[in-house]
Amino acid sequence: MFSYQHAYHAGSAADLHKHVVLAALLAPLAGQGALYVESHAGRGLYDLSGVEAAKTGEAEAGLGRLKSALPEGPPEGPFWDVLLRLAGRDGGAAYPGSPAVAASLLAQGDRLLLHERHPAEFKALSRARRQLGVRRRGAQGPVGAQGPVIEIRDRDGHEGLRTLRPGRRCGLALIDPSYEVKSEYDETARTAAALAVSWSAGIVLVWYPILLAPRHEAMVGALQLAAPGPLIRHEVAFCEPPARGMQGSGLLCLGLPASAPGVIEAAVAPCAPVFRTVLAG
């Protein structure tokens, strides 16, 4: 379980799918006392010029391919705003993990609760805490802008989310384990269902890989049965998938308004050079 490090996969097509949707759903909650919770936070900030990204080539196939297809620059939208602000501060190879996306979009009075058990990733995340709110940098940031409170826990994310009692506070929880251990599909379904029941005012967002062997289908089926309300499923297929490994990326969304499918489709539309929607609804 401690072998996975997201630096090898940061900026990939799957990351883009997850992060553009996350940003679109989270941005409207800013400044409302929102709570953002993550089960497997990683290190928060990534360098796409590092040896990890070069070894897999996933960032080049994801964000790199998209940049080449959009010579006029990034499209409009909350995720792209975060990416531009981070590039302005740390350079064009900087990439925001989901904690940085959330910290940049949320505001004073909001809160981040991040879980990470990998020892090296936890240390890196702790060091990056002050940098996570990428919009805050003296005179270069918005006048008077202050970010959310950020709490980092060295704790099992599934356990942390299942025991969460957020009350009526609005917000979003992202559950995105590595799924390197097959049992995580079942555990993710249990965590998401339990949290959806206990957090009626929150959105639960589950990311999962789409592999040649459809291991995710049992998890999706379990959540469809256990979810207390409507479940939105959105899946994309990569335009140039590898011969082995991940062929696409999936998201399950619980607790969303009826207008959410349109929001999701608008968010992913600029990524057409990298992936295409194959299931929505």
Tab-separated table of C-alpha atoms in Angstrom:
chain	number	residue	atom	x	y	z
A	1	MET	CA	0.000	0.000	0.000
A	2	PHE	CA	2.975	2.331	0.526
A	3	SER	CA	4.443	1.694	-2.943
A	4	TYR	CA	2.175	4.143	-4.789
A	5	GLN	CA	3.389	7.696	-5.405
A	6	HIS	CA	1.249	9.974	-7.531
A	7	ALA	CA	4.214	11.975	-8.885
A	8	TYR	CA	4.546	9.312	-11.598
A	9	HIS	CA	0.980	10.017	-12.771
A	10	ALA	CA	0.512	13.765	-12.117
A	11	GLY	CA	-0.757	15.713	-15.107
A	12	SER	CA	-2.013	12.558	-16.837
A	13	ALA	CA	-5.259	12.314	-18.782
A	14	ALA	CA	-6.889	10.743	-15.718
A	15	ASP	CA	-5.710	13.653	-13.570
A	16	LEU	CA	-7.196	16.151	-16.007
A	17	HIS	CA	-10.538	14.342	-15.951
A	18	LYS	CA	-10.608	14.284	-12.166
A	19	HIS	CA	-9.360	17.826	-11.618
A	20	VAL	CA	-11.452	19.734	-14.168
A	21	VAL	CA	-14.609	18.146	-12.740
A	22	LEU	CA	-13.480	18.646	-9.140
A	23	ALA	CA	-12.803	22.337	-9.767
A	24	ALA	CA	-16.135	22.872	-11.531
A	25	LEU	CA	-18.095	21.319	-8.648
A	26	LEU	CA	-16.073	22.923	-5.857
A	27	ALA	CA	-15.725	26.516	-7.085
A	28	PRO	CA	-19.407	27.465	-6.452
A	29	LEU	CA	-19.037	26.440	-2.782
A	30	ALA	CA	-16.222	28.882	-2.014
A	31	GLY	CA	-16.835	31.252	0.884
A	32	GLN	CA	-19.856	29.356	2.209
A	33	GLY	CA	-18.064	27.696	5.101
A	34	ALA	CA	-17.433	24.722	2.817
A	35	LEU	CA	-15.549	21.607	3.886
A	36	TYR	CA	-13.302	19.764	1.433
A	37	VAL	CA	-12.193	16.287	2.476
A	38	GLU	CA	-9.800	13.978	0.663
A	39	SER	CA	-9.058	10.330	1.370
A	40	HIS	CA	-5.669	10.026	-0.384
A	41	ALA	CA	-4.198	13.498	-0.784
A	42	GLY	CA	-0.710	12.752	-2.122
A	43	ARG	CA	1.876	15.498	-1.901
A	44	GLY	CA	-0.399	18.278	-3.150
A	45	LEU	CA	2.002	19.925	-5.606
A	46	TYR	CA	3.972	18.316	-8.445
A	47	ASP	CA	6.843	19.116	-10.780
A	48	LEU	CA	6.197	17.720	-14.257
A	49	SER	CA	9.842	18.225	-15.187
A	50	GLY	CA	10.875	15.708	-12.502
A	51	VAL	CA	12.238	12.221	-13.054
A	52	GLU	CA	8.952	10.590	-12.024
A	53	ALA	CA	6.911	12.264	-14.770
A	54	ALA	CA	9.641	11.596	-17.338
A	55	LYS	CA	9.736	7.908	-16.455
A	56	THR	CA	6.057	7.218	-17.255
A	57	GLY	CA	5.382	9.890	-19.893
A	58	GLU	CA	1.825	10.216	-18.596
A	59	ALA	CA	2.042	13.991	-18.090
A	60	GLU	CA	3.220	14.446	-21.672
A	61	ALA	CA	0.342	12.285	-22.934
A	62	GLY	CA	-2.108	14.258	-20.788
A	63	LEU	CA	-1.436	17.930	-20.088
A	64	GLY	CA	1.417	18.108	-22.600
A	65	ARG	CA	-0.785	16.820	-25.421
A	66	LEU	CA	-3.574	19.206	-24.465
A	67	LYS	CA	-1.264	22.228	-24.417
A	68	SER	CA	-0.028	21.350	-27.899
A	69	ALA	CA	-3.619	21.145	-29.134
A	70	LEU	CA	-4.493	24.537	-27.621
A	71	PRO	CA	-1.793	26.919	-28.884
A	72	GLU	CA	-3.946	29.931	-28.022
A	73	GLY	CA	-3.652	29.040	-24.351
A	74	PRO	CA	-5.795	27.328	-21.742
A	75	PRO	CA	-9.589	27.638	-21.841
A	76	GLU	CA	-11.684	29.457	-19.287
A	77	GLY	CA	-12.689	27.655	-16.118
A	78	PRO	CA	-11.711	27.274	-12.468
A	79	PHE	CA	-9.150	24.503	-12.983
A	80	TRP	CA	-7.358	26.411	-15.724
A	81	ASP	CA	-7.292	29.521	-13.529
A	82	VAL	CA	-5.548	27.494	-10.823
A	83	LEU	CA	-3.063	26.089	-13.334
A	84	LEU	CA	-2.210	29.559	-14.663
A	85	ARG	CA	-1.712	31.022	-11.191
A	86	LEU	CA	0.530	28.142	-10.178
A	87	ALA	CA	2.578	28.440	-13.381
A	88	GLY	CA	3.005	32.159	-12.726
A	89	ARG	CA	4.427	31.414	-9.309
A	90	ASP	CA	6.371	28.176	-9.763
A	91	GLY	CA	6.907	27.870	-13.519
A	92	GLY	CA	5.224	26.049	-16.368
A	93	ALA	CA	6.186	22.582	-15.103
A	94	ALA	CA	4.235	23.029	-11.855
A	95	TYR	CA	1.047	21.014	-11.551
A	96	PRO	CA	-1.596	21.200	-8.798
A	97	GLY	CA	-2.766	18.016	-7.133
A	98	SER	CA	-6.349	18.015	-5.896
A	99	PRO	CA	-5.383	19.561	-2.500
A	100	ALA	CA	-3.859	22.535	-4.327
A	101	VAL	CA	-6.922	22.832	-6.571
A	102	ALA	CA	-9.202	22.916	-3.535
A	103	ALA	CA	-6.998	25.253	-1.493
A	104	SER	CA	-6.761	27.697	-4.372
A	105	LEU	CA	-10.498	27.774	-5.055
A	106	LEU	CA	-11.846	27.859	-1.498
A	107	ALA	CA	-11.723	30.934	0.711
A	108	GLN	CA	-11.447	32.206	4.237
A	109	GLY	CA	-13.991	30.425	6.422
A	110	ASP	CA	-13.737	27.240	4.365
A	111	ARG	CA	-11.694	24.212	5.460
A	112	LEU	CA	-9.601	21.421	3.956
A	113	LEU	CA	-9.176	18.078	5.720
A	114	LEU	CA	-6.547	15.964	3.949
A	115	HIS	CA	-5.681	12.330	4.718
A	116	GLU	CA	-2.424	10.715	3.606
A	117	ARG	CA	-0.755	7.586	5.032
A	118	HIS	CA	2.266	7.186	2.738
A	119	PRO	CA	5.208	8.421	4.885
A	120	ALA	CA	7.074	10.257	2.119
A	121	GLU	CA	3.897	11.737	0.633
A	122	PHE	CA	2.693	12.880	4.060
A	123	LYS	CA	6.000	14.680	4.696
A	124	ALA	CA	5.878	16.348	1.286
A	125	LEU	CA	2.255	17.372	1.803
A	126	SER	CA	3.097	18.841	5.208
A	127	ARG	CA	5.970	20.858	3.700
A	128	ALA	CA	3.716	22.108	0.887
A	129	ARG	CA	0.919	23.265	3.191
A	130	ARG	CA	1.840	26.956	2.987
A	131	GLN	CA	2.053	26.777	-0.805
A	132	LEU	CA	-1.237	24.997	-1.428
A	133	GLY	CA	-3.328	28.149	-1.711
A	134	VAL	CA	-1.577	29.184	-4.895
A	135	ARG	CA	-3.417	32.493	-5.292
A	136	ARG	CA	-1.908	33.933	-2.122
A	137	ARG	CA	1.405	35.629	-2.775
A	138	GLY	CA	1.686	39.125	-1.385
A	139	ALA	CA	0.953	41.884	-3.851
A	140	GLN	CA	0.623	39.419	-6.737
A	141	GLY	CA	-2.478	37.840	-5.256
A	142	PRO	CA	-5.935	39.373	-4.949
A	143	VAL	CA	-6.033	42.211	-2.447
A	144	GLY	CA	-7.034	40.862	0.961
A	145	ALA	CA	-7.383	37.305	-0.340
A	146	GLN	CA	-7.142	34.661	2.357
A	147	GLY	CA	-7.447	30.962	1.883
A	148	PRO	CA	-9.094	28.174	3.838
A	149	VAL	CA	-7.826	26.452	6.954
A	150	ILE	CA	-5.838	23.347	5.975
A	151	GLU	CA	-5.590	20.308	8.257
A	152	ILE	CA	-3.437	17.313	7.326
A	153	ARG	CA	-3.867	13.929	8.995
A	154	ASP	CA	-1.571	10.911	8.929
A	155	ARG	CA	-4.542	8.564	8.996
A	156	ASP	CA	-6.263	5.967	6.852
A	157	GLY	CA	-8.503	7.949	4.535
A	158	HIS	CA	-11.324	5.414	4.445
A	159	GLU	CA	-11.491	5.350	8.225
A	160	GLY	CA	-11.320	9.130	8.413
A	161	LEU	CA	-14.161	9.647	5.963
A	162	ARG	CA	-16.385	6.971	7.477
A	163	THR	CA	-16.120	8.608	10.907
A	164	LEU	CA	-16.593	12.140	9.567
A	165	ARG	CA	-19.503	14.073	11.059
A	166	PRO	CA	-19.733	17.322	9.059
A	167	GLY	CA	-23.273	18.174	10.149
A	168	ARG	CA	-25.104	20.473	7.744
A	169	ARG	CA	-21.950	22.096	6.415
A	170	CYS	CA	-21.778	22.150	2.609
A	171	GLY	CA	-18.753	20.735	0.869
A	172	LEU	CA	-17.209	17.937	-1.129
A	173	ALA	CA	-15.334	14.727	-0.365
A	174	LEU	CA	-12.969	13.179	-2.912
A	175	ILE	CA	-12.225	9.467	-2.621
A	176	ASP	CA	-9.400	8.471	-4.972
A	177	PRO	CA	-7.216	5.586	-3.788
A	178	SER	CA	-4.643	3.978	-6.064
A	179	TYR	CA	-6.674	0.736	-6.397
A	180	GLU	CA	-3.379	-1.172	-6.461
A	181	VAL	CA	-5.005	-3.506	-3.936
A	182	LYS	CA	-8.184	-5.029	-5.420
A	183	SER	CA	-10.005	-4.843	-2.084
A	184	GLU	CA	-9.997	-1.045	-2.359
A	185	TYR	CA	-12.878	-1.200	-4.818
A	186	ASP	CA	-15.127	-2.730	-2.174
A	187	GLU	CA	-13.752	-0.477	0.544
A	188	THR	CA	-14.302	2.628	-1.570
A	189	ALA	CA	-17.932	1.646	-2.169
A	190	ARG	CA	-18.485	1.219	1.578
A	191	THR	CA	-16.818	4.536	2.388
A	192	ALA	CA	-18.733	6.487	-0.246
A	193	ALA	CA	-22.086	4.992	0.749
A	194	ALA	CA	-21.533	5.644	4.455
A	195	LEU	CA	-20.455	9.230	3.849
A	196	ALA	CA	-23.348	9.935	1.484
A	197	VAL	CA	-25.763	8.843	4.222
A	198	SER	CA	-24.118	10.868	7.000
A	199	TRP	CA	-23.456	14.017	4.951
A	200	SER	CA	-26.711	15.036	3.322
A	201	ALA	CA	-25.393	18.524	2.477
A	202	GLY	CA	-22.173	17.261	0.892
A	203	ILE	CA	-21.067	16.012	-2.508
A	204	VAL	CA	-19.214	12.689	-2.629
A	205	LEU	CA	-16.927	12.289	-5.638
A	206	VAL	CA	-15.311	8.902	-6.331
A	207	TRP	CA	-12.558	8.513	-8.917
A	208	TYR	CA	-11.654	5.122	-10.393
A	209	PRO	CA	-9.464	3.788	-13.221
A	210	ILE	CA	-10.934	2.024	-16.226
A	211	LEU	CA	-8.733	-0.967	-17.014
A	212	LEU	CA	-8.915	-3.711	-19.637
A	213	ALA	CA	-10.397	-5.896	-16.887
A	214	PRO	CA	-13.540	-4.022	-15.700
A	215	ARG	CA	-12.780	-4.263	-11.983
A	216	HIS	CA	-14.750	-1.084	-11.271
A	217	GLU	CA	-18.142	-2.481	-12.298
A	218	ALA	CA	-18.796	-4.287	-9.012
A	219	MET	CA	-17.998	-1.095	-7.102
A	220	VAL	CA	-20.335	0.936	-9.292
A	221	GLY	CA	-23.102	-1.625	-8.843
A	222	ALA	CA	-22.663	-1.687	-5.070
A	223	LEU	CA	-22.890	2.098	-4.885
A	224	GLN	CA	-25.947	2.215	-7.116
A	225	LEU	CA	-27.698	-0.055	-4.628
A	226	ALA	CA	-26.409	1.631	-1.461
A	227	ALA	CA	-26.494	5.311	-2.396
A	228	PRO	CA	-29.274	7.235	-0.603
A	229	GLY	CA	-29.989	9.369	-3.653
A	230	PRO	CA	-29.250	9.737	-7.373
A	231	LEU	CA	-25.799	8.725	-8.587
A	232	ILE	CA	-24.176	10.376	-11.597
A	233	ARG	CA	-21.609	8.333	-13.507
A	234	HIS	CA	-19.159	9.942	-15.908
A	235	GLU	CA	-16.524	7.988	-17.812
A	236	VAL	CA	-13.997	8.970	-20.463
A	237	ALA	CA	-11.794	6.968	-22.824
A	238	PHE	CA	-8.254	8.162	-23.525
A	239	CYS	CA	-7.583	9.122	-27.144
A	240	GLU	CA	-4.237	7.292	-27.096
A	241	PRO	CA	-4.454	4.606	-24.408
A	242	PRO	CA	-1.462	2.435	-23.604
A	243	ALA	CA	-1.377	-1.191	-24.730
A	244	ARG	CA	-1.634	-2.128	-21.079
A	245	GLY	CA	-2.882	-0.300	-18.028
A	246	MET	CA	-5.457	2.434	-17.784
A	247	GLN	CA	-7.722	2.886	-20.789
A	248	GLY	CA	-9.909	5.597	-19.308
A	249	SER	CA	-11.063	7.359	-16.176
A	250	GLY	CA	-14.328	7.294	-14.251
A	251	LEU	CA	-16.124	9.440	-11.701
A	252	LEU	CA	-19.136	8.648	-9.528
A	253	CYS	CA	-20.906	11.666	-8.063
A	254	LEU	CA	-23.384	11.501	-5.187
A	255	GLY	CA	-25.340	14.418	-3.748
A	256	LEU	CA	-25.266	16.566	-6.887
A	257	PRO	CA	-28.094	18.793	-8.184
A	258	ALA	CA	-29.957	17.866	-11.335
A	259	SER	CA	-27.968	20.455	-13.320
A	260	ALA	CA	-24.644	18.728	-12.551
A	261	PRO	CA	-24.343	16.619	-15.742
A	262	GLY	CA	-24.304	19.796	-17.817
A	263	VAL	CA	-21.664	21.328	-15.547
A	264	ILE	CA	-19.491	18.239	-15.875
A	265	GLU	CA	-19.777	18.099	-19.654
A	266	ALA	CA	-18.883	21.782	-19.972
A	267	ALA	CA	-15.860	21.255	-17.723
A	268	VAL	CA	-14.453	18.317	-19.706
A	269	ALA	CA	-15.214	19.695	-23.190
A	270	PRO	CA	-11.818	21.476	-23.615
A	271	CYS	CA	-10.047	18.153	-22.972
A	272	ALA	CA	-11.344	16.575	-26.196
A	273	PRO	CA	-7.803	16.262	-27.636
A	274	VAL	CA	-6.923	13.984	-24.705
A	275	PHE	CA	-10.092	12.026	-23.913
A	276	ARG	CA	-13.709	11.647	-24.975
A	277	THR	CA	-16.823	11.021	-22.923
A	278	VAL	CA	-18.160	7.482	-23.327
A	279	LEU	CA	-20.706	7.395	-20.513
A	280	ALA	CA	-22.591	10.227	-18.835
A	281	GLY	CA	-25.659	10.123	-16.640
